[in-house]
Amino acid sequence: MDPEDISEFLLPPVQSGRARPITKAGVDSLKAAAEKTVTADINRRGSPLFYRVQAALAL
């Protein structure tokens, strides 16, 4: 696919300016959400991650 064909799907460039830094609480909440998602994926049968963890535990 030609890069010009997908240009309409790309996000606009970030505008210059001062961006707010991510706070520690924000990082912690993102981390907790990611861990919750991964844990749910590990525990869900049929998930590729579930079978990888099961295989790793069997070693």
Coordinates of C-alpha atoms in Angstrom, one line a residue:
M1 CA 0.0 0.0 0.0
D2 CA 1.3 3.4 -0.9
P3 CA 1.9 5.7 2.1
E4 CA -0.1 8.4 0.5
D5 CA -3.1 6.1 0.4
I6 CA -3.2 5.8 4.2
S7 CA -2.5 9.4 5.0
E8 CA -6.2 10.0 5.7
F9 CA -6.0 7.4 8.5
L10 CA -3.0 8.9 10.3
L11 CA -3.4 11.1 13.3
P12 CA -2.7 14.8 12.9
P13 CA 0.8 15.9 14.1
V14 CA 1.0 16.9 17.8
Q15 CA 0.7 20.6 18.2
S16 CA 3.7 22.3 19.8
G17 CA 3.3 23.7 23.2
R18 CA 3.7 22.8 26.8
A19 CA 2.3 19.3 27.6
R20 CA 1.3 18.3 31.1
P21 CA 3.6 15.7 32.5
I22 CA 2.1 12.4 33.6
T23 CA 1.8 12.3 37.4
K24 CA 2.8 9.4 39.5
A25 CA -0.8 8.7 40.3
G26 CA -1.6 8.6 36.5
V27 CA 1.3 6.1 35.9
D28 CA 0.1 4.0 38.8
S29 CA -3.4 3.9 37.6
L30 CA -2.3 2.9 34.0
K31 CA -0.1 0.2 35.5
A32 CA -2.9 -1.2 37.6
A33 CA -5.3 -1.2 34.6
A34 CA -2.7 -3.0 32.5
E35 CA -2.0 -5.6 35.2
K36 CA -5.8 -6.2 35.6
T37 CA -6.2 -6.7 31.8
V38 CA -3.2 -9.1 31.7
T39 CA -4.5 -11.0 34.7
A40 CA -8.0 -11.3 33.1
D41 CA -6.4 -12.4 29.8
I42 CA -4.3 -15.1 31.6
N43 CA -7.4 -16.4 33.4
R44 CA -9.6 -16.5 30.4
R45 CA -9.6 -19.9 28.7
G46 CA -9.2 -19.7 25.0
S47 CA -6.8 -16.9 25.3
P48 CA -3.3 -17.5 23.7
L49 CA -1.8 -16.0 26.8
F50 CA -3.6 -18.5 29.0
Y51 CA -2.1 -21.4 27.1
R52 CA 1.4 -19.9 27.1
V53 CA 1.2 -19.4 30.9
Q54 CA -0.1 -23.0 31.3
A55 CA 2.8 -24.3 29.2
A56 CA 5.4 -22.3 31.1
L57 CA 4.0 -23.6 34.4
A58 CA 4.2 -27.2 33.2
L59 CA 8.0 -26.9 32.5

